[in-house]
Amino acid sequence: MSTAGAPRLSRRIGEGAFLTFCWVATGIAILALAAILWSLLSQGIAGLDLDIFTKSTPAPGSEGGLLNAILGSLMMCVVAMVGAVFIGVLAGTWLSEYARDSHYGKVVRFLNDVLLSAPSILVGLFVYTILVAPLKGFSGLAGSVALALLAAPVITRTTEDVLRLQPVALREASVALGAPVWRTILAVIWKSAQGGMLTGALLAFARISGETAPLLFTALNNQFLSLDMTKPTANLPVVIFNFALSAYDDWRRLAWAGALLIAATVLTVTVVARILAREPRRS
Amino acid sequence: MYRKLIVGLAACLALSACGQKTEGKGGSTAPAGAQISGAGATFPAPLYAKWAEVQKADTGVALNYQAIGSGGGIKQIKAKTVAFGASDKPLKPDELAAEGLAQFPTVIGGVVPIVNLPGLQPSQLKLTGPVLADIFLGKVTKWNDPAIIALNAGVKLPNLPITVVHRADGSGTSFLFTSYLTAVAPQWASVGASDAVKWPTGQGGKGNDGVSGYVKQTPGAIGYVEYAFAKQNGLPHASLQNAAGQFVDPTADAFAAAASGADWSATPGFYLLLINQPGAGAWPITGATFILMHKQQADPATGKAVLGFFDRAYATGDAAASELAYVPLPATLKAQVRASWSAIVGPDGKPVYAPAAQ
Amino acid sequence: MTAAADVPSPAAASPPRSAFGAAFDKGFEILCFAAATFLLAALGGIVVSLAIGGWPAFQAFGLNFFVSAEWDPVQEIYGAAGAVTGTLVTAALALLFALPLSFGIAIFLVELCPPVLRRPIGTAVELLAGIPSIVYGMWGLFVFAPWFAKYIQMPIMMSAQPGSLWEKITAGVPNGAGILSASIILAIMILPFIAATLRELLLSIPAQVRESAYGLGSTTFEVVRKVSIPYVRTGAIGAVMLGLGRALGETMAVTFIIGNSHGFPTSIFASGSTIASTIANEFAEATEQLHSASLIALGLVLFVITFAVLALARLLIGRQANL
């Protein structure tokens, strides 16, 4: 690096190869997304009409939409995200601010990674064992618990990662001004790290919004519209799963439309949240 | 920031939810009082959904049936998390007795072998049970094997390797298919009959769709799917030799023929597989799907609603069944099932439901 | 850094409120501690319920459960080795594909991308994470697998000399379903998780640090290699963990495209199975107690694998970081 001036040839080749690779890598990702979205659009757009939002899931051959599934998924995801953000942000904060090098902190950090990798179907089975079987009934709330258990470790992980990156000087400055630690965390550290924390929450939401396996044994599904979360609750992923593999064209159309809807929702939430956060982007 | 995000999110969702709810009330889908939950076999789920939709409009009873698999249905009814379970694989009478369960069939379907043979007319291929077993055992590996040529005189069979495709997920479809192979081919005994077996060869697809997907993409592939799936999707099938020695195509009549020959009264709990039934027109891989309920109903109202639902379905649902490529039960069998319901009683020991005389 | 402006006003530091603040300090710490412990308890609960559920299988097969690849629901003989191999191979291949790509994407977004495109491309990559896994499965089966079979698998299989080792490695049914296709789909699925986290990490590098390196005449490659990567290495472990975790446990997409055959995979195009796909395939229909116990035991094995893989990764990267 000490040789100033024009880079040597080998360096230029290395640089060129590296830059090309970065471009190609991004190109591959965009191409994959475009291919998947194209499939979604070409198959899903046909089923996407007003009925989707105004009618419940039909039997084969009848007219219908996805209203019950959309509402059920919204209710469960919102409840799950509220719980997961609460647990995940606090746990991530604890790991970053209070337990950086403690043994217990290391154990929690490591086991959180394990929990992160838990196959969602096993989380569903666990919630079935502790909630559904003893209470003798499937419920939307049980589904929310399962989803929250999947989302919380993601949020914990990302929260800790971004909080750790905040400069020590920031904390010192706040504490030196006489602010108690909790105020420092809430008003300074969290504030400064909000972009990364938001990304974590969005990743978590993206992860749970399409999960089928944990809902199959907890929320089950519901053919009809029901806002009672103590009863089996309709949801998009299970509907998509059932309909996509069915023999009937109208069901398959709804499945693709539902999949398109989930992808569109994740996109919208991502964009809306970025605008809401209105963070000054560092470059 | 988080508060802002959550409030913002919640507001968006609540808004859209309200918007949709008010719209929904205009439609026919507003929630009504009675909700019954059932779960189990995947195979009859579209039909139960159809029956439920019709009856919801007629009687207001919302029967919510969810396809979680036959095994799941059996487990859930044992755990009493649902009002009724459903299974493609009937429980044996002693199992029923041990769990205090009643069992009855609702509708008939079957399994169809599907093939991808370039150059052949759809459904031109003829197979027998033993040859089918040899194919799925990996013993017959080429389409121009002498065993297949012998059955298909005059058909030009390609020199193409056979790719076997089976169900990867445990399924009542596999149970029927392997039960059939066990019944007609002694050499299949090494594999056995179950909803999931140790397949000697081939690839596994997830669900009927996965199997048909693999078969379509692989020239020379053979697989098996539910009759309704094959029919709705117009998949090219193979015809099979039945117990009477006839080669038959899978049609609604062929399934009905298999069901009409059976003697249901001899078996408690209607434990009967319709495999390789006698009758010149009978399709050899036929089976009914079953409902499981506790004989002792803690809440008689729920039991009454479930039985009332299926009573009505028997009476008025045959057309819907045929339309979706299921085969309705014969009338004599329906009467036998209705009579068996007197064993399902409430806490007071009285039957929870008295079917109207038909 | 905007945070300097957000530091609490001096009023917050006045003695009475500070005393209250100090009292609340303990409370807040306990709250955070409780949240962390809750996660631990959840994991503990899952493991314990799996251990109880899987116990009959361990009892029936003992050590054989781990070394045998036999999986025969009719004879009721179950062994985990085939599914374990499939899980490790697919996850490792997926990471092998996804990690360099993610790094490329993250660096592209931070260093190379025209500012106008930065946000749309970043969002596009994040959107890959928002596609339901069943869509990946269906897309993999109906769109990717036929394409893969035609343009990649067939040419490779045709090019193999009969009888060569290469022919053995590339043997398989030419319909695009198998271990390699499953790994590629998995790689696409975990890519956004790794890339998004890496990007946040790269953005957190103080601008002065990178700018001074550029000022010394470094190329982008050198800045990334000598400044950025060392700076974010610890955080990058987290990104890799996120991806690896998802790859090990991913169920629905893999189930659609891996071909689902039990036993050891024999080539890169061969069908296989993973622990998660086996559970997803068979749990709903498993009626025999030993069958469902074996599936739950498989789940426990997956936890142990995850545990081991993460521990190993931590050890390796930790050692590197100390050098």
Short mmCIF file of N, CA and C in Angstrom, two decimals, chain C residues 4 15 40-41 61 73 84 86 101-102 116 121-122 131-132 152 157 180 192 206 212 219 231 247-248 254 284 310:
data_model
loop_
_atom_site.label_atom_id
_atom_site.label_comp_id
_atom_site.label_asym_id
_atom_site.label_seq_id
_atom_site.Cartn_x
_atom_site.Cartn_y
_atom_site.Cartn_z
N ALA C 4 -24.65 12.37 18.59
CA ALA C 4 -24.19 13.38 19.53
C ALA C 4 -25.28 14.39 19.83
N PRO C 15 -29.63 15.87 39.85
CA PRO C 15 -29.55 14.85 40.89
C PRO C 15 -30.83 14.07 41.17
N LEU C 40 -33.43 -18.74 26.56
CA LEU C 40 -32.75 -19.94 27.03
C LEU C 40 -33.77 -20.99 27.45
N ALA C 41 -34.79 -20.52 28.18
CA ALA C 41 -35.82 -21.43 28.66
C ALA C 41 -36.59 -22.05 27.49
N PHE C 61 -32.96 -48.51 19.48
CA PHE C 61 -31.86 -48.72 18.53
C PHE C 61 -30.48 -48.42 19.11
N PRO C 73 -39.96 -47.93 7.54
CA PRO C 73 -41.12 -47.80 8.42
C PRO C 73 -41.93 -49.09 8.56
N VAL C 84 -28.62 -37.28 8.23
CA VAL C 84 -27.58 -36.41 8.79
C VAL C 84 -26.60 -36.01 7.70
N GLY C 86 -27.12 -35.93 4.46
CA GLY C 86 -27.79 -35.03 3.54
C GLY C 86 -27.87 -33.61 4.09
N LEU C 101 -20.97 -14.94 -2.59
CA LEU C 101 -21.96 -14.10 -3.27
C LEU C 101 -22.42 -12.98 -2.35
N SER C 102 -22.73 -13.33 -1.10
CA SER C 102 -23.22 -12.32 -0.16
C SER C 102 -22.18 -11.24 0.06
N VAL C 116 -28.09 6.13 -6.55
CA VAL C 116 -29.51 6.06 -6.91
C VAL C 116 -30.02 4.62 -6.79
N ILE C 121 -31.71 -1.81 -4.99
CA ILE C 121 -31.03 -3.10 -5.04
C ILE C 121 -30.97 -3.72 -3.65
N GLY C 122 -30.69 -2.88 -2.64
CA GLY C 122 -30.68 -3.39 -1.28
C GLY C 122 -32.01 -4.00 -0.91
N ILE C 131 -39.71 -14.14 0.44
CA ILE C 131 -40.48 -15.08 -0.36
C ILE C 131 -40.71 -16.35 0.45
N PRO C 132 -41.96 -16.76 0.59
CA PRO C 132 -42.24 -17.94 1.43
C PRO C 132 -41.48 -19.16 0.93
N ILE C 152 -27.47 -27.70 -17.22
CA ILE C 152 -26.32 -27.97 -16.37
C ILE C 152 -26.11 -29.47 -16.18
N MET C 157 -23.40 -34.60 -17.35
CA MET C 157 -23.49 -36.06 -17.36
C MET C 157 -23.00 -36.62 -18.70
N LEU C 180 -27.56 -31.34 -5.24
CA LEU C 180 -26.96 -30.11 -5.72
C LEU C 180 -28.02 -29.02 -5.96
N PRO C 192 -29.88 -13.51 1.23
CA PRO C 192 -30.27 -12.19 1.75
C PRO C 192 -29.97 -12.02 3.23
N PRO C 206 -16.33 3.32 10.31
CA PRO C 206 -16.23 4.78 10.23
C PRO C 206 -15.63 5.19 8.88
N SER C 212 -9.08 6.99 4.69
CA SER C 212 -7.64 7.14 4.82
C SER C 212 -6.92 6.04 4.05
N THR C 219 -6.48 0.19 -3.69
CA THR C 219 -7.61 -0.12 -4.56
C THR C 219 -8.77 -0.58 -3.69
N TYR C 231 -12.27 -5.47 10.00
CA TYR C 231 -13.09 -4.65 10.90
C TYR C 231 -14.39 -5.35 11.26
N ALA C 247 -30.06 -22.69 6.71
CA ALA C 247 -29.79 -23.78 5.77
C ALA C 247 -29.97 -25.14 6.45
N LEU C 248 -29.54 -25.26 7.69
CA LEU C 248 -29.64 -26.55 8.38
C LEU C 248 -31.09 -26.93 8.63
N VAL C 254 -36.55 -27.51 0.52
CA VAL C 254 -35.68 -28.67 0.32
C VAL C 254 -36.51 -29.90 -0.01
N ALA C 284 -46.57 -36.14 9.83
CA ALA C 284 -48.03 -36.04 9.83
C ALA C 284 -48.69 -37.41 9.71
N LEU C 310 -22.09 -24.94 15.04
CA LEU C 310 -21.89 -23.58 15.51
C LEU C 310 -20.68 -23.50 16.44
#
